[in-house]
Coordinates of C-alpha atoms in Angstrom, one line a residue:
X1 CA 170.4 66.3 66.5
X2 CA 172.5 65.1 63.6
X3 CA 172.0 66.4 60.0
X4 CA 171.9 62.8 58.9
X5 CA 169.0 62.0 61.2
X6 CA 166.9 64.8 59.6
X7 CA 167.8 63.7 56.1
X8 CA 166.8 60.1 56.9
X9 CA 163.5 61.3 58.4
X10 CA 162.8 63.6 55.5
X11 CA 163.5 60.8 52.9
X12 CA 161.4 58.3 54.9
X13 CA 158.4 60.7 54.7
X14 CA 158.8 61.0 50.9
X15 CA 159.4 57.3 50.2
X16 CA 156.9 56.1 52.9
X17 CA 158.9 52.9 53.3
X18 CA 161.6 51.8 55.8
X19 CA 163.0 49.3 53.2
X20 CA 163.2 51.9 50.4
X21 CA 164.8 54.5 52.7
X22 CA 167.4 52.0 53.9
X23 CA 168.2 51.2 50.3
X24 CA 168.5 54.9 49.5
X25 CA 171.1 55.5 52.2
X26 CA 172.7 52.1 51.8
X27 CA 172.1 51.1 55.4
X28 CA 170.2 48.4 57.2
X29 CA 166.5 48.8 58.0
X30 CA 167.1 48.8 61.8
X31 CA 169.3 51.8 61.3
X32 CA 166.4 53.7 59.9
X33 CA 164.2 52.6 62.8
X34 CA 166.8 53.6 65.4
X35 CA 167.1 57.0 63.8
X36 CA 163.3 57.6 64.1
X37 CA 163.3 56.5 67.7
X38 CA 166.2 58.8 68.4
X39 CA 164.3 61.8 66.9
X40 CA 161.1 60.8 68.8
X41 CA 163.0 60.7 72.1
X42 CA 164.7 64.1 71.4
X43 CA 161.4 65.8 70.5
X44 CA 159.3 63.9 73.2
X45 CA 156.7 63.1 70.6
X46 CA 155.6 60.3 68.3
X47 CA 156.5 61.3 64.8
X48 CA 155.2 58.5 62.6
X49 CA 152.8 55.5 62.7
X50 CA 151.5 52.7 60.6
X51 CA 148.1 51.0 60.7
X52 CA 149.9 47.7 60.0
X53 CA 153.4 46.4 59.3
X54 CA 152.7 46.5 55.6
X55 CA 150.9 49.9 55.5
X56 CA 152.4 53.2 54.3
X57 CA 154.1 55.6 56.8
X58 CA 151.8 58.2 58.2
X59 CA 152.8 61.4 60.1
X60 CA 151.5 62.5 63.4
X61 CA 150.9 66.2 64.0
X62 CA 154.4 66.5 65.5
X63 CA 155.9 64.6 62.6
X64 CA 154.2 66.9 60.1
X65 CA 155.7 69.9 61.8
X66 CA 159.2 68.3 61.8
X67 CA 158.9 67.4 58.2
X68 CA 158.1 71.0 57.1
X69 CA 160.8 72.4 59.3
X70 CA 163.3 69.8 58.2
X71 CA 162.7 70.8 54.5
X72 CA 163.7 74.4 55.4
X73 CA 166.6 73.4 57.6
X74 CA 168.1 71.0 55.0
X75 CA 167.8 73.6 52.3
X76 CA 169.6 76.2 54.5
X77 CA 172.3 73.7 55.4
X78 CA 172.8 73.0 51.7
X79 CA 173.2 76.7 50.9
X80 CA 175.5 77.1 53.9
X81 CA 177.7 74.2 52.8
X82 CA 178.1 75.7 49.3
X83 CA 178.7 79.2 50.5
X84 CA 181.4 78.1 53.0
X85 CA 183.1 75.8 50.5
X86 CA 183.1 78.5 47.8
X87 CA 183.9 81.4 50.1
X88 CA 187.0 82.2 48.0
X89 CA 185.3 81.9 44.7
X90 CA 185.2 84.8 42.3
X91 CA 182.0 83.6 40.6
X92 CA 178.5 84.8 40.8
X93 CA 175.9 82.4 39.4
X94 CA 173.3 84.5 37.5
X95 CA 170.3 83.2 35.5
X96 CA 168.7 85.3 32.9
X97 CA 165.1 84.5 32.0
X98 CA 162.4 85.6 29.5
X99 CA 162.2 89.0 27.9
X100 CA 163.9 90.7 30.9
X101 CA 167.0 88.5 30.7
X102 CA 167.2 88.6 26.9
X103 CA 166.8 92.4 26.9
X104 CA 169.0 93.5 29.7
X105 CA 171.6 90.7 30.3
X106 CA 174.0 92.1 27.7
X107 CA 173.9 95.5 29.5
X108 CA 174.6 93.9 32.8
X109 CA 177.6 92.0 31.4
X110 CA 178.8 95.2 29.9
X111 CA 178.8 96.8 33.4
X112 CA 180.8 93.9 34.8
X113 CA 183.2 94.2 31.9
X114 CA 183.7 98.0 32.5
X115 CA 184.7 97.2 36.1
X116 CA 187.0 94.3 35.1
X117 CA 184.7 91.7 36.6
X118 CA 183.3 90.0 33.6
X119 CA 185.1 86.7 34.4
X120 CA 183.1 86.7 37.7
X121 CA 179.9 85.9 35.9
X122 CA 178.7 82.3 35.6
X123 CA 175.5 82.7 33.6
X124 CA 172.7 80.4 32.5
X125 CA 169.5 80.9 30.4
X126 CA 166.5 79.3 32.2
X127 CA 162.8 79.6 32.7
X128 CA 162.0 82.0 35.5
X129 CA 160.0 79.3 37.4
X130 CA 163.1 77.1 37.4
X131 CA 165.4 79.9 38.4
X132 CA 163.3 80.9 41.3
X133 CA 163.5 77.4 42.7
X134 CA 167.3 77.3 42.3
X135 CA 167.6 80.7 43.9
X136 CA 165.6 79.5 46.9
X137 CA 167.8 76.4 47.2
X138 CA 171.0 78.3 46.9
X139 CA 171.8 76.9 43.5
X140 CA 171.8 80.4 42.1
X141 CA 173.0 83.8 43.5
X142 CA 170.9 86.1 41.4
X143 CA 168.5 86.2 38.4
X144 CA 167.4 88.7 35.8
X145 CA 163.8 88.1 34.8
X146 CA 160.4 89.5 33.7
X147 CA 157.1 88.8 35.4
X148 CA 153.5 89.8 35.1
X149 CA 153.6 91.7 38.3
X150 CA 156.4 93.0 40.5
X151 CA 157.8 90.2 42.7
X152 CA 158.1 90.9 46.4
X153 CA 159.8 88.3 48.5
X154 CA 161.7 88.7 51.8
X155 CA 164.2 86.1 50.7
X156 CA 165.5 88.4 47.9
X157 CA 167.0 91.8 47.4
X158 CA 164.9 93.1 44.5
X159 CA 166.0 95.7 42.0
X160 CA 163.2 97.0 39.8
X161 CA 164.8 98.0 36.5
X162 CA 162.1 98.3 33.8
X163 CA 158.4 98.1 33.0
X164 CA 157.1 97.1 29.5
X165 CA 153.6 97.5 28.1
X166 CA 152.0 94.7 26.0
X167 CA 150.9 96.0 22.7
X168 CA 149.5 94.7 19.4
X169 CA 151.8 94.8 16.4
X170 CA 150.8 94.7 12.7
X171 CA 152.7 95.1 9.4
X172 CA 152.8 98.6 7.9
X173 CA 150.5 97.4 5.1
X174 CA 147.9 95.9 7.5
X175 CA 144.4 97.5 7.3
X176 CA 144.7 98.5 11.0
X177 CA 148.1 100.2 10.5
X178 CA 146.5 103.6 10.7
X179 CA 145.2 102.9 14.3
X180 CA 147.0 104.0 17.4
X181 CA 144.7 102.1 19.8
X182 CA 142.5 99.1 19.3
X183 CA 140.3 96.9 21.4
X184 CA 140.8 93.1 21.5
X185 CA 137.0 92.9 20.6
X186 CA 137.8 94.3 17.2
X187 CA 140.3 91.5 16.4
X188 CA 138.1 88.4 16.3
X189 CA 138.5 88.0 12.6
X190 CA 142.3 88.4 12.6
X191 CA 145.0 85.8 12.3
X192 CA 147.4 85.7 15.2
X193 CA 151.1 84.8 15.6
X194 CA 151.8 83.5 19.1
X195 CA 154.6 81.9 21.1
X196 CA 154.8 78.4 22.5
X197 CA 152.8 77.2 25.5
X198 CA 153.9 78.7 28.8
X199 CA 154.9 82.0 27.3
X200 CA 153.5 85.0 29.1
X201 CA 152.3 87.0 26.0
X202 CA 150.6 83.9 24.7
X203 CA 148.7 83.4 28.0
X204 CA 147.7 87.1 28.1
X205 CA 146.5 87.0 24.5
X206 CA 144.4 83.9 25.1
X207 CA 142.9 85.4 28.2
X208 CA 142.0 88.7 26.5
X209 CA 140.4 86.9 23.6
X210 CA 138.5 84.7 26.0
X211 CA 137.2 87.7 27.9
X212 CA 136.1 89.2 24.6
X213 CA 134.1 86.0 23.8
X214 CA 136.1 84.5 21.0
X215 CA 138.9 82.0 20.3
X216 CA 141.7 83.5 18.3
X217 CA 142.7 81.9 14.9
X218 CA 146.4 81.0 15.2
X219 CA 148.3 81.4 11.9
X220 CA 151.6 80.2 13.3
X221 CA 153.3 79.3 16.7
X222 CA 156.8 80.8 16.7
X223 CA 159.7 79.4 18.7
X224 CA 161.3 82.8 19.2
X225 CA 160.3 86.4 19.6
X226 CA 162.5 87.4 16.7
X227 CA 160.7 85.0 14.4
X228 CA 157.3 86.1 15.5
X229 CA 158.2 89.8 14.8
X230 CA 159.6 88.9 11.4
X231 CA 156.4 87.1 10.5
X232 CA 154.4 90.1 11.5
X233 CA 156.6 92.2 9.2
X234 CA 155.7 89.9 6.3
X235 CA 152.0 90.2 7.0
X236 CA 151.5 86.6 8.1
X237 CA 149.5 87.7 11.1
X238 CA 149.4 90.1 14.1
X239 CA 150.9 89.6 17.5
X240 CA 150.9 90.7 21.1
X241 CA 154.4 91.7 22.3
X242 CA 156.2 93.9 24.8
X243 CA 156.6 97.4 23.4
X244 CA 160.4 97.5 24.2
X245 CA 161.0 94.7 21.8
X246 CA 159.9 96.7 18.8
X247 CA 160.5 100.3 19.8
X248 CA 163.1 100.8 17.0
X249 CA 161.4 98.6 14.4
X250 CA 160.2 100.8 11.4
X251 CA 158.7 97.8 9.6
X252 CA 155.7 97.4 11.9
X253 CA 153.0 99.5 13.5
X254 CA 152.5 99.4 17.3
X255 CA 148.9 99.7 18.4
X256 CA 148.1 100.1 22.1
X257 CA 145.2 98.5 23.9
X258 CA 142.6 100.6 25.8
X259 CA 143.1 101.2 29.5
X260 CA 140.8 98.4 30.6
X261 CA 142.7 95.9 28.6
X262 CA 146.3 97.0 29.2
X263 CA 148.8 94.5 30.5
X264 CA 152.3 95.0 31.7
X265 CA 155.6 93.1 32.1
X266 CA 157.9 94.0 35.0
X267 CA 161.7 93.4 34.8
X268 CA 163.6 92.8 38.0
X269 CA 166.9 91.5 39.4
X270 CA 166.6 89.3 42.4
X271 CA 169.7 88.6 44.6
X272 CA 169.7 85.9 47.3
X273 CA 169.4 87.8 50.6
X274 CA 171.1 85.1 52.6
X275 CA 174.2 85.1 50.3
X276 CA 177.2 86.3 52.3
X277 CA 179.6 87.4 49.5
X278 CA 183.4 87.7 49.8
X279 CA 185.0 91.0 48.9
X280 CA 185.2 90.1 45.2
X281 CA 181.6 88.9 45.0
X282 CA 180.4 92.0 46.8
X283 CA 181.5 94.2 43.9
X284 CA 179.4 92.1 41.5
X285 CA 176.4 92.2 43.9
X286 CA 176.7 95.9 44.0
X287 CA 176.4 96.1 40.2
X288 CA 173.3 94.0 40.3
X289 CA 171.6 95.9 43.1
X290 CA 172.4 99.3 41.6
X291 CA 171.8 98.5 37.9
X292 CA 169.3 100.8 36.3
X293 CA 168.1 101.8 32.9
X294 CA 166.6 104.9 31.4
X295 CA 163.1 103.3 31.7
X296 CA 163.6 102.3 35.4
X297 CA 160.6 101.8 37.6
X298 CA 159.6 104.5 40.0

């Protein structure tokens, strides 16, 4: 079986058209037809069918299995091609995402620098959801990220490095500044500062308020964590943040939620398990796998 045959079959399933598939690969339509017949002969099964010459391509049960498997195989072949072609590279492609990446990436770069490996790092700042997809497709070697629960995936070598608690923060002059704990139910008349859509702390806050039976009044939507914290300091509103962001800030008061409302953020480093590093890359991988902080997870 040729790689090209699988690619043609895979694209035919997605485009649902012999004509469009032929145009995509810049070949004739009979070439696509011959490819499908060759695969059907090899697997002793009909793979596709059409109810008429003008109808869309439909998959048989065997075709459906081949499509799912071909997705996995082609992804693995893509990673294999990159890894072999770049076997002599010194680089490690590392994404840093969200609070976890922002908080700990500088420390990780420092470790690489201490061992004379800083030039090995090829870093990018991305959404965790995007980075996970790139890691799965071999477009990344590792990522530093934060997630609402510890990620466990057999495709990755996971290093748990920190755990942060979500807390409410108010200015020192706020009428709740004397409190050490507070229930979301007591905050229905407060003005909130939140992050943009898709941010974890925003989603948690909205969920907690919904569970308490009210819709929070939003004073301002901040584009960065730093701006949101600065606005809290100025008394514009209150906010839900990860405690490690404000542990050294003397201009605000941290108020914890009761046990039944507590939420956490887990910081991890994931390294692609199927990566076969050269000797130089192995040193960098070791730093990522062994990296720890004073607040490491048990």
